[in-house]
XYZ file of C-alpha atoms in Angstrom:
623
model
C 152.105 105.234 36.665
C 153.033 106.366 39.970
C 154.418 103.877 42.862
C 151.633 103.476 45.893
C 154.697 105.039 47.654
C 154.453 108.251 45.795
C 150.792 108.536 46.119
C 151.180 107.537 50.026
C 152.936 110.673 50.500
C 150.849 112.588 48.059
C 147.586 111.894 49.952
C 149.412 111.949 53.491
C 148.202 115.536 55.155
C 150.737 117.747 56.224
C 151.092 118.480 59.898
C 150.723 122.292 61.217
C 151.663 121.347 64.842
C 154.800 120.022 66.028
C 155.566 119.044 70.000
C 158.185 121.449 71.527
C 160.554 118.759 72.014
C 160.181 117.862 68.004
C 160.264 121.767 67.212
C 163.883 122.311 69.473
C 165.591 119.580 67.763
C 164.229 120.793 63.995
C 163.155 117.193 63.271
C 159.891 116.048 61.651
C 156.546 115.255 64.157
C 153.393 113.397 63.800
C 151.644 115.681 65.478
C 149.887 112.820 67.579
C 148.302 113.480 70.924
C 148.744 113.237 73.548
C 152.018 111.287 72.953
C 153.671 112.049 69.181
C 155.423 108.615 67.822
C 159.108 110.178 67.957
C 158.918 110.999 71.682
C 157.219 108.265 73.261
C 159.937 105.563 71.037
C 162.618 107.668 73.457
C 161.034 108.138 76.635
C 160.342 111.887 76.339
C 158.146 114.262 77.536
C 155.924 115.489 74.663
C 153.916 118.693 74.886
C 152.741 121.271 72.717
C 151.592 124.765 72.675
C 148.476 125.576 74.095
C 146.498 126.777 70.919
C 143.933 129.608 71.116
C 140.783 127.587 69.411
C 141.945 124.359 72.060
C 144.641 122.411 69.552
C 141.330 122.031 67.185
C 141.004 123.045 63.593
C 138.021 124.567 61.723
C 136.965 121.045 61.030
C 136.690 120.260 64.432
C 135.529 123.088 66.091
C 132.592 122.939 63.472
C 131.893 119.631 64.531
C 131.641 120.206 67.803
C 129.630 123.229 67.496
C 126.939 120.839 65.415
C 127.306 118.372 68.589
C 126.551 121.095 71.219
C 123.997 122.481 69.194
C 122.242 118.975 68.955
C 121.619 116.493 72.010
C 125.584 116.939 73.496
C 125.845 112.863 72.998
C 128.413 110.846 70.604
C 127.102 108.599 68.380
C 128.692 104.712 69.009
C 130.474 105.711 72.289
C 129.533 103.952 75.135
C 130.277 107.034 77.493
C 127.604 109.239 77.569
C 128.685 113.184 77.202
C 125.491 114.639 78.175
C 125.872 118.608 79.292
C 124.568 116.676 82.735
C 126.622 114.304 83.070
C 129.643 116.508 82.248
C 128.950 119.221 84.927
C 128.612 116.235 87.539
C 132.122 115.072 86.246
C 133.415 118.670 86.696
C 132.124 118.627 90.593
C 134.025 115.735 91.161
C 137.092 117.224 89.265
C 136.978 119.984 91.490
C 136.887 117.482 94.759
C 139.594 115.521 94.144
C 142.284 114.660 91.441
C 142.736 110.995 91.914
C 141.245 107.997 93.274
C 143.040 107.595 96.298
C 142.160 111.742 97.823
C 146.215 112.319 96.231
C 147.103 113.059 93.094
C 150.528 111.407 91.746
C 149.510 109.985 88.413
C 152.111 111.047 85.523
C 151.884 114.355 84.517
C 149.736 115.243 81.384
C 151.571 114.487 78.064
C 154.105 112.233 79.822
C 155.491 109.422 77.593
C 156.676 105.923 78.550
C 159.408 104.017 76.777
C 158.004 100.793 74.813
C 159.385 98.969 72.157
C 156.504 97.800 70.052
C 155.402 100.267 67.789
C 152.992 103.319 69.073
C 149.623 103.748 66.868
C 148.301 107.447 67.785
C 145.791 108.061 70.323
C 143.930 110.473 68.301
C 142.524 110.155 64.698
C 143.129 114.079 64.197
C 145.021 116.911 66.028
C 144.349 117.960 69.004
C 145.189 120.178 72.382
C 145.714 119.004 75.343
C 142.183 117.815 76.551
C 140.976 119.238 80.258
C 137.869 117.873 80.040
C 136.070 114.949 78.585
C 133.899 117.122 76.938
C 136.619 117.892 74.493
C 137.436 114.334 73.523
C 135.375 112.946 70.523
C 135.435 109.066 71.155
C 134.131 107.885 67.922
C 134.605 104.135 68.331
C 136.546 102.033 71.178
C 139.543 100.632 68.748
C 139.768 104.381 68.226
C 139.541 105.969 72.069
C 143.081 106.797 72.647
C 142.312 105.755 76.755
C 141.404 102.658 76.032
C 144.775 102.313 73.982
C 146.227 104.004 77.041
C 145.031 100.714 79.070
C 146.142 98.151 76.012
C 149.453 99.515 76.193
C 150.560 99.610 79.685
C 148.028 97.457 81.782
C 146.284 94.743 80.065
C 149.460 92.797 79.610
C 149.734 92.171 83.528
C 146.338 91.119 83.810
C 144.962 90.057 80.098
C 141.276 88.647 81.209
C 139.991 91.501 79.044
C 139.082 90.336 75.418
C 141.694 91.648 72.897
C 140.714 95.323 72.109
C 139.913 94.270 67.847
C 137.362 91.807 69.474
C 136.219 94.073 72.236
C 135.356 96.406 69.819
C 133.490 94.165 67.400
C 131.490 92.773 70.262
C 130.322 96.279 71.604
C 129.411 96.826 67.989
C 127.163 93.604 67.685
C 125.661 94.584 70.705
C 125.519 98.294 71.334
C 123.280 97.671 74.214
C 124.616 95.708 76.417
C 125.090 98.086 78.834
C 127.510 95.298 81.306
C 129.942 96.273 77.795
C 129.388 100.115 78.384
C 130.127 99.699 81.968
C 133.492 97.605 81.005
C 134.936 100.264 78.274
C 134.347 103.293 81.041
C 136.257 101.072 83.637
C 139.158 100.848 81.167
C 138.974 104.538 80.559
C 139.097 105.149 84.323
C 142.374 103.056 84.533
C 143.783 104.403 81.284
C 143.679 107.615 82.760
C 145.834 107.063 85.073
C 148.727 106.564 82.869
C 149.074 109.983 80.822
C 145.598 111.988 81.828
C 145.133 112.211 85.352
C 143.335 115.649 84.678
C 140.375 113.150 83.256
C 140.771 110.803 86.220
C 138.364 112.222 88.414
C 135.436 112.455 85.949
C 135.572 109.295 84.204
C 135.501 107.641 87.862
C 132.356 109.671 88.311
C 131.365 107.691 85.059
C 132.007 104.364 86.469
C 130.763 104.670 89.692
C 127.384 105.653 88.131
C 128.123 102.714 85.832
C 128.408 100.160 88.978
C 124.873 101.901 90.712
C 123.096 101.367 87.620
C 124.324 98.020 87.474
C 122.916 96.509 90.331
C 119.560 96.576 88.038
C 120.904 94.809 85.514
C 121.222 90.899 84.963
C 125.000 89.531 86.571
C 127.112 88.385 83.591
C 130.929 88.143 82.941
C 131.296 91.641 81.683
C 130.179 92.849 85.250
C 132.557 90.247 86.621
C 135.354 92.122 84.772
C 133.897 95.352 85.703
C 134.313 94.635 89.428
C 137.188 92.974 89.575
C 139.344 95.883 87.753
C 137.795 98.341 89.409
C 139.039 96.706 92.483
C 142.984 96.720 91.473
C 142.695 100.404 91.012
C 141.513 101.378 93.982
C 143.334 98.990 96.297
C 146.596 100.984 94.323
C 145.145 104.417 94.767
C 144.264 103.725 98.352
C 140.890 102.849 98.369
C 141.596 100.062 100.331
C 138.410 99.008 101.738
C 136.379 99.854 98.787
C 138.726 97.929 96.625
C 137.645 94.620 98.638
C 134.453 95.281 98.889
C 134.850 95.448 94.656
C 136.294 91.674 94.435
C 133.786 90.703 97.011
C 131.200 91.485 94.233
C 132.780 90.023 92.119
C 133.662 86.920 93.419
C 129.933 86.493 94.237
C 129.196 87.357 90.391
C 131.366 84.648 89.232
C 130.486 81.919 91.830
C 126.396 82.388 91.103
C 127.250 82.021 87.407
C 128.938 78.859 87.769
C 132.477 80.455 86.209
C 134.471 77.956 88.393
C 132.873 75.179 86.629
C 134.742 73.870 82.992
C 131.647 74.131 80.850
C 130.555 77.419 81.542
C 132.886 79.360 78.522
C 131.548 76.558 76.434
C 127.974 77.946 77.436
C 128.206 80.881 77.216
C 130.754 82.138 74.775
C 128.585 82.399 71.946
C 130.452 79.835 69.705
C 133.419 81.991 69.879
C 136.706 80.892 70.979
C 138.412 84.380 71.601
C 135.390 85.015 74.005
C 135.553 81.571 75.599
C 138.886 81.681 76.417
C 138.098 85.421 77.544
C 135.455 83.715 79.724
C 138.531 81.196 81.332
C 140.799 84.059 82.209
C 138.402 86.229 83.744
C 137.813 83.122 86.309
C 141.800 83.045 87.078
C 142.798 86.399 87.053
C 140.176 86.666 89.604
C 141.746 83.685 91.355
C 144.830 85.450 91.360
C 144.071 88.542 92.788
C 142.255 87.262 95.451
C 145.431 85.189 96.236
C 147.570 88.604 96.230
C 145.623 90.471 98.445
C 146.095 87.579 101.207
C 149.321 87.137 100.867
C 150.166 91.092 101.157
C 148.612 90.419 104.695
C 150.030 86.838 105.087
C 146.008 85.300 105.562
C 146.068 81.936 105.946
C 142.966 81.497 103.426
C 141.150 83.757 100.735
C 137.850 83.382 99.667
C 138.679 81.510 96.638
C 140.939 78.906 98.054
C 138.400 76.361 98.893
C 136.037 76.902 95.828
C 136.339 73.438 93.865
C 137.003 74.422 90.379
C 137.842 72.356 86.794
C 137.756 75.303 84.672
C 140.690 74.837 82.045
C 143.928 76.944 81.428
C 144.618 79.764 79.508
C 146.822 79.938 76.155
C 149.664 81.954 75.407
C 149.504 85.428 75.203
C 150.292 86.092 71.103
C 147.448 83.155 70.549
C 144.568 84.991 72.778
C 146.022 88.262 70.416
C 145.865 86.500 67.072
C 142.264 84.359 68.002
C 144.333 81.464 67.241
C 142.789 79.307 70.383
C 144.532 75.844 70.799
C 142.392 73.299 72.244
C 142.339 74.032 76.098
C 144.939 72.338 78.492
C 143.258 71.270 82.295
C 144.214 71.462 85.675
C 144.751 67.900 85.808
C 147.587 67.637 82.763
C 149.239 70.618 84.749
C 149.674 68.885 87.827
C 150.705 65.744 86.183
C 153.313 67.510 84.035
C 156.385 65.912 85.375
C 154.659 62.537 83.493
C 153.890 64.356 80.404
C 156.241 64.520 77.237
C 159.613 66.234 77.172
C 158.831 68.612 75.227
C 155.509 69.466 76.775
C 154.877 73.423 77.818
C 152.490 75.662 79.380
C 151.337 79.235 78.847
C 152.612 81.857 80.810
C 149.202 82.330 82.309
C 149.173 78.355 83.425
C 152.184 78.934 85.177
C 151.409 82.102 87.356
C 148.639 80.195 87.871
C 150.547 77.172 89.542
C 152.960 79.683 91.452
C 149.922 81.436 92.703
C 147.955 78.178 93.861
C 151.495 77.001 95.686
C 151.346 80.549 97.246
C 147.866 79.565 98.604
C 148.849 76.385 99.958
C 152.455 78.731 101.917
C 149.298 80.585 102.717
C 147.444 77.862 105.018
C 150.189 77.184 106.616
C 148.697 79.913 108.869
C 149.731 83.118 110.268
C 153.677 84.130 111.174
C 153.177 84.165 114.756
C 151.409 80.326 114.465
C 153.195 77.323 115.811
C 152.770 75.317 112.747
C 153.631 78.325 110.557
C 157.048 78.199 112.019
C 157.355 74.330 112.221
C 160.520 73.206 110.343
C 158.329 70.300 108.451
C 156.091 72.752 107.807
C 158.249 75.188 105.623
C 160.058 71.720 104.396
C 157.403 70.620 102.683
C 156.072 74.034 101.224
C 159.675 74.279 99.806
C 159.383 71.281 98.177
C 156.140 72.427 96.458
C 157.849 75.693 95.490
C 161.060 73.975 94.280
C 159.276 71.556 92.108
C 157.471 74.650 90.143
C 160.794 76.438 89.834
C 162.355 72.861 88.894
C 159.796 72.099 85.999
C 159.759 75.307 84.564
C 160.672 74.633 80.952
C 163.888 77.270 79.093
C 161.698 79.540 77.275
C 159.939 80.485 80.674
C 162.261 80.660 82.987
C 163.711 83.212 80.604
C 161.684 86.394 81.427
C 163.104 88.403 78.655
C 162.801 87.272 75.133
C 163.693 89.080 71.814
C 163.143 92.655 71.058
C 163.216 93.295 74.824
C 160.162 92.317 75.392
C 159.576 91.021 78.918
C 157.079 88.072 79.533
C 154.537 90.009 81.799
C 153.173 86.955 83.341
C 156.155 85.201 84.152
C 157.955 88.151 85.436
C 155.067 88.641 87.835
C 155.129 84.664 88.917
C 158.861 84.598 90.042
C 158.444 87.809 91.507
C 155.261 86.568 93.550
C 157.803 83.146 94.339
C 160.481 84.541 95.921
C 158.973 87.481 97.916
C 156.793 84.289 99.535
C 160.270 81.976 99.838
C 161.438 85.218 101.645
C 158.912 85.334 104.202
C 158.431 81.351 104.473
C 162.338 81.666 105.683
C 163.317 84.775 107.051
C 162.106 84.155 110.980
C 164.657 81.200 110.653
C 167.710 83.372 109.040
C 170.280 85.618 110.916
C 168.159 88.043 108.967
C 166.446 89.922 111.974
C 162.979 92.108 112.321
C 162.977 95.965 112.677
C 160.313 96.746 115.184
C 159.822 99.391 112.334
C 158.591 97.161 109.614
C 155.394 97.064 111.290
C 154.646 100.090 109.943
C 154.633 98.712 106.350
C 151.495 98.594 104.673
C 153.100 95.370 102.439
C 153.934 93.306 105.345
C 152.031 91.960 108.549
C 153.422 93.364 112.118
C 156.937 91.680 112.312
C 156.483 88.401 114.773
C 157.043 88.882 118.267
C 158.530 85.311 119.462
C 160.812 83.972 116.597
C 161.577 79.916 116.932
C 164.875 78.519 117.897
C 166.973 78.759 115.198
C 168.366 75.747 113.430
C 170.020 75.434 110.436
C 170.598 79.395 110.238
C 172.912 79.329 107.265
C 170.487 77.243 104.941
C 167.495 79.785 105.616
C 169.581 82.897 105.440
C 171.322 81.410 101.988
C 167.777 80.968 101.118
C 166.285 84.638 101.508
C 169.405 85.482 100.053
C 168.984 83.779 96.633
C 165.291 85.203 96.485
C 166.493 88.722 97.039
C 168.947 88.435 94.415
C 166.858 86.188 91.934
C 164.303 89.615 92.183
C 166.989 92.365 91.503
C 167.931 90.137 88.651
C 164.020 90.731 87.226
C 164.275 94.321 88.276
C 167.120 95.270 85.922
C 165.521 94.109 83.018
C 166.186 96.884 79.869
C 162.485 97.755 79.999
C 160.340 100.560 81.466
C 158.304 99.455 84.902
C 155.391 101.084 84.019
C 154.240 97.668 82.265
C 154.465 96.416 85.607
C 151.571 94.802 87.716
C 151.350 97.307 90.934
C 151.171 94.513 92.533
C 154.531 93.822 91.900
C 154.998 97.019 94.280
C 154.773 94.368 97.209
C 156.379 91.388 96.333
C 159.459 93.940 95.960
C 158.914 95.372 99.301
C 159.225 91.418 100.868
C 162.620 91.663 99.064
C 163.575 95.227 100.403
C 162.889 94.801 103.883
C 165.314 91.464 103.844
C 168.401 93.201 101.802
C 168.324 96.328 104.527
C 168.383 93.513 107.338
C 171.342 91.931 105.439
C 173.220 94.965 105.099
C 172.649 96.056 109.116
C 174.298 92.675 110.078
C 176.022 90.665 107.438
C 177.570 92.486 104.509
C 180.526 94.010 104.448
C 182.834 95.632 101.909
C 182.134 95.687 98.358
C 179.143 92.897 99.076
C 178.061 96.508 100.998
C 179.129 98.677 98.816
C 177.004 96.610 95.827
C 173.610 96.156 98.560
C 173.643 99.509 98.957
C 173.616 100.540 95.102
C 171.155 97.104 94.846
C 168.731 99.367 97.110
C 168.943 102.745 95.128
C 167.606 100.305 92.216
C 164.382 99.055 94.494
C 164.004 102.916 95.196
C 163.862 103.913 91.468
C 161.602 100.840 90.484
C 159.101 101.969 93.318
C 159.212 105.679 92.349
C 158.465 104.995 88.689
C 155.398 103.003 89.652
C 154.555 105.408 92.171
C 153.782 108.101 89.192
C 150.703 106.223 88.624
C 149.953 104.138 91.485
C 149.886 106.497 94.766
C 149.853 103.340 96.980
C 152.971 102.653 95.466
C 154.226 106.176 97.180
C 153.359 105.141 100.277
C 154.737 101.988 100.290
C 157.845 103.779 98.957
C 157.974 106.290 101.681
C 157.425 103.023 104.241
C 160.838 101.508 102.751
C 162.955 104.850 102.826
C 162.016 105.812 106.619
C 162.803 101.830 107.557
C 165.879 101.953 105.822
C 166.909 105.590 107.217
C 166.176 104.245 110.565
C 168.584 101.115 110.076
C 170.782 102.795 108.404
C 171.520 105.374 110.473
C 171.901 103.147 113.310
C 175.014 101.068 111.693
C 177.736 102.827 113.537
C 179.080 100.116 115.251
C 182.374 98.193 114.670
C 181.655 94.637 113.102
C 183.293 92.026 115.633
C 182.545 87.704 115.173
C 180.142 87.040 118.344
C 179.067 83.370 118.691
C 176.354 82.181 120.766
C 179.002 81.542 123.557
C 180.314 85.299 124.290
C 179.056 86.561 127.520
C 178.254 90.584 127.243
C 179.063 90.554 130.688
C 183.271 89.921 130.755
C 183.542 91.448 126.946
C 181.043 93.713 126.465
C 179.553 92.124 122.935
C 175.774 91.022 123.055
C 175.137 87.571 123.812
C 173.491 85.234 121.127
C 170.337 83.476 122.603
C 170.724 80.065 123.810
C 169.328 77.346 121.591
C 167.181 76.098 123.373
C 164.889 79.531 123.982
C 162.243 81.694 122.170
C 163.761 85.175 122.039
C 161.592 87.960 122.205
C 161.802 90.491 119.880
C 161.667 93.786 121.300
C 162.891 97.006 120.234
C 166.452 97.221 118.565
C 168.085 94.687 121.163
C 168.512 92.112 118.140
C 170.079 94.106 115.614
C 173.814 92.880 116.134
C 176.402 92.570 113.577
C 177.775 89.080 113.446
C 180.654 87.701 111.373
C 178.789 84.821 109.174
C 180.184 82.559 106.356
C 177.353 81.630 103.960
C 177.536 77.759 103.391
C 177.217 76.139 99.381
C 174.655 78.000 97.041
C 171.956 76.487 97.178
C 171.415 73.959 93.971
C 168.392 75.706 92.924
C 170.631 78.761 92.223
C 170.965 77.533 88.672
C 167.646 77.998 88.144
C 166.813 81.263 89.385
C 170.364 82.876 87.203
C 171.904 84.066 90.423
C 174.698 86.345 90.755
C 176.208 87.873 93.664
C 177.614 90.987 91.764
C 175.881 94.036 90.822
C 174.652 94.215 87.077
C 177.066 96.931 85.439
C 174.406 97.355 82.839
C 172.020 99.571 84.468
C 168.880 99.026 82.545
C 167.672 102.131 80.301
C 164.690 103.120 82.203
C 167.020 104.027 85.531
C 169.045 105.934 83.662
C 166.531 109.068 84.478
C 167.296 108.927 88.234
């Protein structure tokens, strides 16, 4: 009797089409598209030949023709592929190729390094599709864009229910159209990872979507709706639009009652996957109301005040397996120091705290307020920072765990720590402002009166440890492209401190090391800009600040205490103590000889380390 092995490989069709990168190196290909296996396990670019029937086969192209023939629409597929519909999508193809008016998604057929294991996007063969009219979306476990979104996005912002159960919900209610809406808005943003040719039409899709749905009845799905569609146009530019999104949705949640702890209870249908769906959806949208403040340094967000007791979120593998613990509250999160030893959080509880001790930095008030510059003032958010980084338990202040696999939300909460520890401390450092970082679309103006400056070592060991603490997460052995966008800006805080520390205190190899530090920031930008063309922006902000101060660092370095009088030795004199200097134009930007005091004790924590990582992680080996 033969093995299940032998009959495996008996019943396993053979493939007709290999990818020219399989075909040069004469070794054996899946055939999958748009991405085989074999090339996106090692980061390559996969593409194949264009065929002359479109990459389909007789099967195919028969079923099509039946489709065409018949009403144009696919049966179980919430988007609609009506000839109508289509040539609208083609209009706005022909207007513009991405969200943001610029098109700098990945090229068509690109590949992204991952080390779980890739499932294909497509059930059979096909070419390279230029239209959505050539994709046959049969089911949504099986719609290789919503994969595309799974894979590479979800993980940064998981409110979305796992895709198994999203797709056995759509299929208990097929007409829900909220659901419809949801699976076109993760289209949209799949897109933008591997099929920006498709970009422009699917948006068409959801922007009908969102019209329609101002008919329909608000529920959580719409919630969802909004608030993604929000993050992806705030990254592709859409700036305004993009608030006006959360707005919406934020008014969604609040009339439901999705602040409120029995609300999942009520309405999640007796299922605890969808309940704790319900809970995230409420938090993520916390969070990323929280983000977009503190980009601009607002002392308040909409969500700040809203009193709320709606429980925390699990760990990431339970949400994925349905294995929902009994729900962990607010209150046993901010009594944690009392709890047990060996009491933990999820990932998502804890980006949750960093994000509400954010808020509270936050309402402090604005850079260029008295109180936001008051000494007890940054004392005391410091000790609410240093407490979180304190009582983080081992496994999470380890970002990287086995198999390479980086803990998404984690990585995005220290991040999101020390850019705000950067810019809590910075106007006290001998870290100065570049009348040019006002340009920066990351950061407010620079401050135009900075307060006297006591205790200048602390706060510049401070921004220091922060900086380093996020090129530490930065070399991590793992493609960015998992990376919140988000996580564009909190590196930008960073950036903008490490070029003012090279202008006036590094020297030597601690030089020699910043500048090689800042190469790394460039390539972590430009990787996320492929997909994200705010992210290019924000890149081309950092690179004309830092050819500015950089090009300006051509005088000798020479020890100048606040004593020296320019007038007798012709070195700039340090302002006195007791005064506000102004900052205006480059008159600052002087090179003093400083001595950074002890590390601070918190270093520990944060796995600090003044030298350069030899081991340049794998995805910067391509620049």
């Amino acid at each position: 009797m033969e093995s299940e092995e032998q009959l495996s490989a008996i019943t396993k069709p053979r493939v007709s089409v290999a990818c020219l990168q399989c075909r040069s190196r004469h070794v054996r290909c899946d055939a999958q598209q748009p991405v085989c296996i074999r090339c996106s396990s090692e980061g390559k670019t996969c593409e194949y030949v264009k065929s002359r029937r479109g990459g389909l086969n007789r099967a195919r192209l028969a079923e099509r023709r039946r489709a065409r023939n018949g009403d144009g629409a696919i049966t179980g597929s919430p988007l609609d592929t009506s000839p109508e519909s289509m040539a609208s999508g083609r209009r706005v193809g022909q207007e513009h190729r991405s969200p943001g008016g610029s098109h700098s998604s990945l090229p068509l057929g690109y590949s992204v390094r991952s080390t779980e294991s890739e499932t294909s996007d497509h059930d059979e063969t096909y070419g390279t599709p230029n239209s959505i009219t050539d994709i046959q979306f049969s089911s949504v476990a099986g719609d290789f864009l919503v994969k595309l979104y799974y894979r590479h996005f979800h993980r940064c912002h998981p409110c979305v229910l796992p895709q198994s159960r999203l797709q056995q919900h759509y299929e208990s209610t097929p007409g829900l159209e909220s659901l419809k809406l949801l699976i076109s808005v993760l289209r949209f943003i799949g897109s933008l990872y591997a099929c920006p040719d498709l970009t422009p039409q699917l948006q068409e899709k959801v922007i009908e979507g969102l019209q329609a749905a101002k008919q329909l009845a608000p529920d959580p799905f719409l919630v969802q709706c909004h608030l993604l569609y929000s993050i992806a146009l705030y990254w592709s530019t859409e700036k305004v639009k993009a608030r006006e999104e959360i707005d919406t949705a934020i008014q969604i949640a609040l009339n439901l009652g999705m602040n409120h702890r029995q609300f999942a209870s009520e309405h999640g249908r007796g299922d605890a996957v969808l309940q704790e769906s319900l809970r995230r959806v409420w938090w993520q949208l916390y969070c990323i109301d929280a983000y977009y403040a503190a980009i601009k340094r607002l002392p308040t967000f909409p969500l700040c005040e809203v009193d709320t007791d709606t429980e925390l979120p699990c760990e990431e593998d339970e949400y994925e397996s349905g294995s929902i613990p009994t729900p962990k509250t607010l209150d046993d999160f901010d009594s944690r120091e009392f709890g047990p030893e060996n009491q933990t959080f999820s990932s998502f509880a804890y980006l949750i705290g960093a994000t509400r001790s954010i808020a509270l930095a936050l309402s402090a008030g604005a850079p260029d307020a008295s109180n936001w510059l008051s000494p007890k003032t940054i004392a005391e958010v410091d000790a609410i920072i240093d407490g979180w980084f304190l009582l983080l338990p081992k496994s999470k202040r380890e970002v990287l765990k086995e198999g390479n696999v980086v803990d998404e939300l984690m990585f995005q909460a220290q991040m999101a720590v020390h850019a705000n520890l950067i810019a809590l401390h910075r106007p006290f450092a001998r870290l100065p402002f570049h009348p040019l970082e006002g340009i920066s679309s990351c950061l407010v103006e620079p401050p135009k009166r900075l307060p006297v400056k006591d205790s200048e070592t602390v706060h510049t060991q401070r921004c220091l440890q922060s900086i380093e603490a996020q090129l530490q997460l930065l070399v991590l052995p793992v493609q960015p492209f998992h990376r919140s966008p988000f996580t564009i800006c909190m590196t930008a805080a960073g950036t903008h401190t490490l070029l003012a520390a090279i202008k006036v205190l590094f020297s030597g190899r601690r030089l020699a090391v910043a500048r090689h530090q800042l190469r790394l920031v460039v390539g972590y930008m430009k990787t996320l800009a492929k997909v994200w063309s705010q992210g290019g922006r924000n890149l081309e902000e950092i690179q004309s600040i830092a050819q500015e101060v950089l090009s300006r660092k051509t005088e000798p370095r020479q020890p100048i205490t606040p004593e020296t009088d320019s007038e007798g030795s012709g070195s700039q004199k340090m302002p006195a103590a007791d005064t506000e200097p102004c900052i205006e134009g480059l008159d600052n930007w002087s090179n003093p000889a400083m001595t950074l005091g002890t590390p601070d004790p918190l270093s520990t924590y944060w796995s600090l380390n003044n030298d350069f990582q030899p081991d340049i992680p794998v995805w910067f080996g391509s620049y």
